Coordinates of C-alpha atoms in Angstrom, one line a residue:
V10 CA 0.0 0.0 0.2
A11 CA 2.8 2.4 0.6
N12 CA 4.2 1.7 -2.7
A13 CA 0.8 2.2 -4.1
I14 CA 0.7 5.7 -2.7
E15 CA 4.2 6.7 -3.7
L16 CA 3.5 5.8 -7.1
F17 CA 0.4 7.5 -7.4
H18 CA 2.0 10.5 -5.8
N19 CA 4.9 10.4 -8.6
F20 CA 2.2 10.0 -11.3
S21 CA 0.4 13.3 -10.2
L22 CA 3.9 15.1 -10.0
V23 CA 4.8 14.2 -13.5
H24 CA 1.4 15.4 -15.0
D25 CA 1.5 18.5 -12.7
D26 CA 4.8 19.4 -14.0
I27 CA 3.5 19.1 -17.7
M28 CA 0.5 21.4 -16.8
D29 CA 2.9 23.8 -15.2
N30 CA 5.5 23.6 -17.7
A31 CA 8.0 23.2 -14.7
P32 CA 11.6 22.9 -15.8
L33 CA 13.0 21.2 -12.5
R34 CA 11.5 18.5 -10.2
R35 CA 13.7 17.8 -7.0
G36 CA 16.8 19.6 -8.5
T37 CA 16.8 17.7 -11.7
P38 CA 15.0 18.1 -15.3
T39 CA 11.3 17.3 -15.2
I40 CA 10.4 14.2 -17.4
H41 CA 8.9 16.0 -20.4
V42 CA 12.0 18.4 -20.5
Q43 CA 14.3 15.2 -20.3
Y44 CA 12.5 13.3 -22.9
N45 CA 9.4 14.8 -24.6
M46 CA 5.7 15.6 -23.6
P47 CA 4.2 12.4 -25.1
T48 CA 6.7 10.3 -23.1
A49 CA 6.1 12.2 -19.8
I50 CA 2.1 11.7 -20.4
L51 CA 2.6 8.0 -20.8
A52 CA 4.9 7.5 -17.9
G53 CA 2.5 9.3 -15.6
D54 CA -0.2 7.0 -16.9
V55 CA 1.8 3.9 -16.3
L56 CA 2.6 5.1 -12.5
C57 CA -1.0 5.3 -11.9
I58 CA -1.5 1.9 -13.4
Y59 CA 1.3 0.5 -11.3
A60 CA -0.2 2.0 -8.2
Y61 CA -3.5 0.1 -8.6
R62 CA -1.4 -3.1 -9.3
Q63 CA 0.2 -2.8 -6.0
L64 CA -3.2 -2.4 -4.3
A65 CA -4.2 -5.7 -6.1
H66 CA -1.3 -7.5 -4.0
I67 CA -3.3 -7.1 -0.7
G68 CA -3.8 -10.5 0.4
N69 CA -6.7 -9.8 3.1
P70 CA -10.0 -9.2 1.5
Q71 CA -11.2 -7.3 4.5
H72 CA -8.2 -4.8 4.3
L73 CA -8.8 -4.2 0.5
K74 CA -12.5 -3.5 1.3
A75 CA -11.4 -1.0 3.9
I76 CA -8.7 1.0 2.3
Y77 CA -9.8 0.8 -1.4
P78 CA -12.8 3.5 -1.1
V79 CA -10.4 5.7 0.7
F80 CA -7.6 5.5 -1.9
N81 CA -10.1 5.9 -4.7
E82 CA -11.8 9.0 -3.1
T83 CA -8.5 10.6 -2.7
A84 CA -7.3 9.9 -6.3
I85 CA -10.4 11.7 -7.4
Q86 CA -9.9 14.6 -5.0
V87 CA -6.2 15.0 -6.1
C88 CA -7.3 15.3 -10.0
E89 CA -10.2 17.8 -8.7
G90 CA -7.7 19.9 -6.9
Q91 CA -5.4 20.0 -10.0
Q92 CA -8.4 21.0 -12.0
M93 CA -9.2 23.9 -9.5
D94 CA -5.6 25.0 -9.7
M95 CA -5.6 25.1 -13.7
D96 CA -9.1 26.8 -13.5
F97 CA -7.7 29.5 -11.1
E98 CA -5.2 30.5 -13.7
A99 CA -7.7 31.6 -16.0
Q100 CA -9.8 33.6 -13.2
P101 CA -8.8 37.2 -12.4
N102 CA -9.6 36.9 -8.6
T103 CA -9.5 33.8 -6.3
T104 CA -10.5 33.8 -2.6
L105 CA -8.1 32.7 0.0
S106 CA -11.0 30.2 1.1
D107 CA -11.1 28.9 -2.3
Y108 CA -7.3 28.5 -2.5
I109 CA -7.3 26.7 0.8
T110 CA -9.7 24.2 -0.5
M111 CA -7.8 23.6 -3.7
I112 CA -4.6 22.6 -1.8
T113 CA -6.4 20.7 0.4
L114 CA -7.6 18.5 -2.5
K115 CA -4.4 18.7 -4.6
T116 CA -1.8 18.2 -1.9
S117 CA -2.9 17.4 1.5
V118 CA -5.7 14.8 1.2
L119 CA -2.9 12.2 -0.1
L120 CA -1.1 12.5 3.0
A121 CA -4.0 12.2 5.0
C122 CA -4.9 9.1 3.1
A123 CA -1.6 7.6 3.8
L124 CA -2.1 7.9 7.4
K125 CA -5.6 6.8 7.6
I126 CA -4.9 3.7 5.3
G127 CA -2.0 3.0 7.4
A128 CA -4.0 3.1 10.7
L129 CA -6.8 0.9 9.2
L130 CA -4.2 -1.9 8.1
G131 CA -3.0 -1.5 11.5
G132 CA -6.2 -2.5 13.1
S133 CA -7.0 1.1 14.4
L134 CA -10.4 2.3 15.7
A135 CA -12.3 4.5 13.4
Y136 CA -11.8 7.2 15.9
N137 CA -8.1 7.1 15.7
A138 CA -8.0 6.5 12.0
Q139 CA -9.9 9.8 11.5
K140 CA -7.8 11.7 14.0
L141 CA -4.8 10.7 12.1
Y142 CA -6.7 11.7 8.8
E143 CA -7.1 15.1 10.3
F144 CA -3.5 15.3 11.3
G145 CA -2.2 14.6 7.8
K146 CA -4.8 17.1 6.1
C147 CA -3.7 20.0 8.3
L148 CA -0.2 19.1 7.9
G149 CA -0.6 18.8 4.1
I150 CA -2.1 22.3 4.2
A151 CA 0.8 23.8 6.1
F152 CA 3.4 22.0 3.8
Q153 CA 1.8 23.5 0.7
L154 CA 1.5 26.9 2.3
Q155 CA 5.2 26.7 3.3
D156 CA 6.2 25.3 -0.1
D157 CA 4.4 28.5 -1.8
Y158 CA 6.6 30.7 0.7
L159 CA 9.7 28.8 -0.1
D160 CA 9.0 29.2 -3.9
S161 CA 9.3 33.1 -3.5
F162 CA 11.7 33.5 -0.6
G163 CA 13.5 30.2 -0.5
A164 CA 17.0 29.5 -1.9
M165 CA 17.4 27.2 -5.2
E166 CA 20.1 25.3 -3.5
L167 CA 18.0 24.0 -0.8
T168 CA 14.6 23.9 -2.5
G169 CA 15.8 22.1 -5.7
K170 CA 13.6 24.5 -7.6
K171 CA 14.2 27.7 -9.3
T172 CA 13.3 30.5 -7.0
G173 CA 10.3 32.6 -8.3
G174 CA 9.1 29.8 -10.7
D175 CA 5.6 30.1 -9.6
I176 CA 6.0 33.9 -9.9
N177 CA 7.0 33.8 -13.7
A178 CA 4.5 31.0 -14.3
N179 CA 1.7 33.5 -12.7
K180 CA 0.6 30.8 -10.5
K181 CA -2.1 31.7 -8.0
T182 CA -0.2 30.8 -4.9
Y183 CA -1.1 31.9 -1.4
L184 CA 1.0 35.0 -1.6
L185 CA -0.2 36.0 -4.8
T186 CA -4.0 35.4 -3.8
H187 CA -3.3 37.5 -0.6
A188 CA -1.7 40.0 -2.5
L189 CA -4.5 40.4 -5.1
N190 CA -7.1 40.6 -2.3
H191 CA -5.2 43.2 -0.3
A192 CA -3.3 45.5 -2.8
N193 CA -4.2 49.0 -3.3
S194 CA -5.1 50.3 -6.8
A195 CA -1.5 51.2 -7.6
Q196 CA -0.2 47.9 -6.7
L197 CA -2.9 46.1 -8.5
D198 CA -1.8 48.1 -11.6
T199 CA 1.8 46.9 -10.9
L200 CA 0.8 43.4 -10.6
K201 CA -1.2 43.6 -13.9
S202 CA 1.4 45.2 -15.9
L203 CA 4.1 42.5 -14.6
H204 CA 1.7 39.7 -15.6
P205 CA 2.9 39.0 -19.2
Q206 CA 6.7 39.5 -18.1
T207 CA 9.4 36.8 -16.9
G208 CA 12.6 37.0 -15.3
E209 CA 14.4 38.2 -12.4
E210 CA 13.1 41.8 -12.4
K211 CA 9.5 40.5 -12.3
I212 CA 10.4 38.2 -9.4
N213 CA 12.2 41.2 -7.4
H214 CA 9.1 43.3 -7.9
I215 CA 6.5 40.9 -7.1
T216 CA 8.2 39.5 -3.9
H217 CA 8.5 43.2 -3.0
L218 CA 4.9 43.6 -3.3
F219 CA 4.3 40.3 -1.4
R220 CA 6.1 42.1 1.6
Q221 CA 4.3 45.3 1.2
T222 CA 0.9 43.8 1.2
G223 CA 1.8 41.4 4.1
A224 CA 1.3 38.3 2.1
D225 CA 4.6 36.8 3.2
T226 CA 3.7 37.2 7.0
A227 CA 0.1 36.0 6.4
C228 CA 1.3 33.0 4.6
L229 CA 3.8 32.1 7.6
A230 CA 0.9 32.6 10.1
E231 CA -1.4 30.2 8.2
V232 CA 1.5 27.5 8.3
K233 CA 1.8 28.2 12.1
Q234 CA -2.2 28.0 12.5
Y235 CA -2.5 24.7 10.5
T236 CA 0.6 23.3 11.9
A237 CA -1.0 23.7 15.6
T238 CA -4.3 22.3 14.4
A239 CA -2.6 19.2 12.7
L240 CA -0.6 18.6 16.1
Q241 CA -3.7 18.9 18.2
A242 CA -5.4 16.1 16.1
L243 CA -2.3 14.0 16.5
E244 CA -2.4 14.7 20.5
Q245 CA -6.0 13.5 20.6
V246 CA -5.1 10.0 18.9
A247 CA -5.8 7.7 21.8
I248 CA -2.6 5.4 21.8
P249 CA 0.4 6.0 24.2
A250 CA 2.5 9.0 23.6
A251 CA 5.7 7.1 22.8
R252 CA 4.0 5.3 19.8
K253 CA 3.3 9.1 18.1
A254 CA 6.8 10.1 18.6
T255 CA 7.8 9.3 15.3
L256 CA 4.8 11.0 13.6
F257 CA 5.6 14.2 15.7
Q258 CA 9.4 13.9 14.6
F259 CA 7.9 13.6 10.9
A260 CA 5.8 16.9 11.3
N261 CA 8.8 18.6 12.9
M262 CA 11.0 17.7 10.1
L263 CA 8.4 18.6 7.2
L264 CA 7.6 21.8 8.8
N265 CA 11.1 23.2 9.7
R266 CA 12.6 22.7 6.2
E267 CA 14.3 25.4 4.2
G268 CA 14.0 23.2 1.0

């Protein structure tokens, strides 16, 4: 099941990179850049098929019955989140609430799914499995918000991605969404004039606007809030604290990264 989740995740990344025309993933050229677009599409398709082939190896029918609906619902939600992300690019304005919904579907539900399925396979009570799902969902939201922040303010040697890639691609990150919703008329004019441009000058201007509109501090505040909610859900899982230590360590590693 862990292999299935990892394969599905990588399928989504290959296709996400195609849709975003991203040049780098984890510090190396993306599949469509290394090879070509048809190869990348087919590689993603096969990864998704491999994921379901892994699920077919589950020997216990009751386990398969328990986790299959969770996996399928998550797969659908990830695709819905990606469609929302693409739709946002064509919309002049997006609310912060809609943005959080989009990243919940696109990013965080897969982490939540992994935790819930692991709990179900381990014989967990439904309450504990759901609390672990909530932990993963909020942790995933915090992770994506931090990823938005690092794309604009992180260092390429640490993130493995070109700094300002989302800015040049005009992606509706939390930072840009916040800026668009809080900018004055002059700042909105500047954002509009920079929209068709690319390059370092655009990145520098827009990161300055992010700071002026408070988008950078608001994003970090949201990371902190969702992290706290995630850790609270983990605290509520009714098992000995020592058995939750690894998950606390995982959350700490994930949310205190610089890349």
